XYZ file of C-alpha atoms in Angstrom:
151
model
C -0.095 -0.168 0.058
C 1.160 3.454 -0.861
C 2.126 6.111 1.625
C 1.503 8.849 -1.068
C -1.742 10.839 -1.046
C -3.886 10.083 -4.177
C -5.230 13.259 -5.305
C -6.449 14.481 -8.697
C -2.631 15.680 -9.215
C -1.341 12.792 -8.900
C -3.493 10.554 -10.450
C -3.311 12.641 -13.721
C 0.551 12.432 -13.322
C 0.620 8.428 -13.388
C -2.021 8.148 -16.155
C 0.238 10.582 -18.799
C 3.013 8.417 -17.266
C 1.807 5.497 -18.225
C 0.541 6.231 -21.827
C 3.822 7.802 -22.659
C 5.660 4.619 -21.222
C 3.567 2.403 -23.568
C 3.571 4.793 -26.173
C 7.120 5.733 -26.467
C 8.373 2.470 -26.818
C 5.715 1.170 -29.978
C 7.215 4.669 -31.577
C 10.592 3.300 -31.411
C 9.883 0.630 -32.618
C 7.965 2.101 -35.699
C 4.695 0.959 -34.775
C 1.420 3.361 -34.279
C 0.566 5.285 -32.273
C -2.228 7.960 -31.745
C -3.181 10.436 -28.908
C -6.336 12.227 -28.324
C -7.025 15.156 -25.743
C -8.404 12.269 -23.401
C -6.843 9.470 -24.906
C -3.688 7.282 -25.896
C -3.363 4.387 -28.187
C -0.218 2.153 -28.905
C -0.188 -0.605 -31.038
C 2.890 -3.013 -30.827
C 0.646 -5.821 -32.814
C 1.542 -8.265 -30.578
C -1.030 -11.592 -30.778
C -1.849 -11.092 -27.127
C -3.978 -8.069 -25.178
C -0.777 -6.573 -23.195
C -0.576 -2.948 -22.162
C 1.603 -2.207 -25.256
C -1.237 -3.192 -27.135
C -3.602 -0.886 -25.518
C -5.596 2.253 -25.089
C -4.904 4.609 -21.751
C -7.481 6.920 -20.875
C -5.783 10.403 -19.697
C -9.330 11.440 -17.942
C -12.985 10.443 -17.876
C -14.268 8.629 -20.847
C -16.668 10.192 -23.385
C -19.308 9.048 -24.927
C -17.485 8.035 -28.357
C -14.030 6.862 -26.409
C -14.773 2.648 -26.695
C -15.362 3.454 -30.779
C -12.439 5.977 -31.234
C -10.437 2.630 -29.420
C -12.328 -0.215 -31.786
C -11.851 1.847 -34.579
C -7.232 2.392 -34.310
C -7.168 -1.316 -33.801
C -9.425 -1.974 -36.657
C -6.529 -0.602 -38.725
C -4.648 -3.681 -38.198
C -4.723 -7.670 -38.241
C -2.788 -8.253 -35.071
C -3.913 -9.687 -31.769
C -6.448 -7.964 -29.300
C -5.698 -5.028 -26.887
C -6.460 -3.822 -23.456
C -7.741 -0.574 -22.271
C -6.122 0.830 -18.890
C -8.190 3.211 -17.365
C -9.074 4.890 -13.754
C -12.454 5.434 -14.128
C -15.416 3.096 -14.959
C -16.228 2.414 -18.604
C -18.936 1.489 -20.473
C -20.086 -1.905 -21.245
C -17.202 -3.291 -23.290
C -19.143 -6.509 -23.806
C -19.820 -5.907 -27.796
C -16.518 -4.189 -28.548
C -14.348 -7.775 -28.150
C -11.860 -6.275 -25.771
C -10.879 -7.679 -22.429
C -13.752 -6.670 -19.758
C -11.156 -7.442 -16.803
C -9.833 -4.137 -15.292
C -6.111 -3.550 -15.797
C -4.779 -2.755 -12.117
C -3.672 0.789 -11.462
C 0.196 0.339 -9.888
C 1.325 3.389 -8.539
C 4.947 3.017 -6.577
C 6.457 5.814 -3.827
C 9.087 7.462 -5.874
C 12.687 6.867 -4.506
C 14.284 3.992 -2.989
C 15.975 0.993 -4.167
C 14.512 -1.637 -6.676
C 13.844 -5.119 -4.683
C 16.191 -7.936 -5.051
C 15.244 -10.410 -7.708
C 13.908 -13.766 -6.399
C 16.629 -16.168 -6.569
C 14.977 -18.651 -8.921
C 14.468 -15.456 -11.189
C 16.337 -15.862 -14.929
C 16.073 -13.157 -17.090
C 17.447 -14.756 -20.240
C 16.670 -13.224 -23.981
C 15.032 -15.320 -26.352
C 17.312 -16.696 -28.968
C 15.724 -19.812 -30.260
C 12.674 -21.097 -30.930
C 12.270 -23.306 -27.424
C 12.993 -20.032 -25.505
C 10.181 -18.285 -27.094
C 7.961 -21.043 -26.811
C 8.727 -20.741 -23.234
C 7.365 -17.217 -22.774
C 4.159 -18.108 -24.769
C 3.809 -20.733 -22.311
C 4.600 -18.560 -19.324
C 2.806 -15.278 -20.594
C -0.360 -17.495 -20.819
C -0.197 -18.948 -17.624
C 0.410 -15.979 -15.243
C -1.781 -13.560 -17.182
C -4.427 -15.822 -18.542
C -3.918 -14.064 -22.011
C -4.852 -17.408 -24.159
C -2.436 -16.648 -27.116
C -2.708 -19.819 -30.072
C -0.150 -21.760 -28.671
C 3.347 -20.605 -31.501
C 1.530 -17.362 -31.864
C 4.657 -15.667 -30.454
């Protein structure tokens, strides 16, 4: 639990930071992004719904926000996307997007990063076996349900 006071300015900064982080990553890889006054979309074209295939709401949603998100992601053939919002959304059932909320994670500034668990190994995937292992792990941890071998 954070000891940081959660006020409107803190939420605004966290939201813009989240949107900017996802958008910058996608732009650096030469993929599509778009920003409106209330919405930031980034499309890394992954076969699973992760934040880099996602829309981040920058303020409470306008009536047409789900339509704009759907239109942005309909312009490509890659996998699903997710919506990150601090505010309640209209029903997502008819859009085909995940209806599970994406948690907002805010960490107090400063300090040192915790030590990783001893059993954690971070490796680059240079072969199909390692990529397949990562695909299974992502499916298991995040429940994204991608097709085996699609990552």
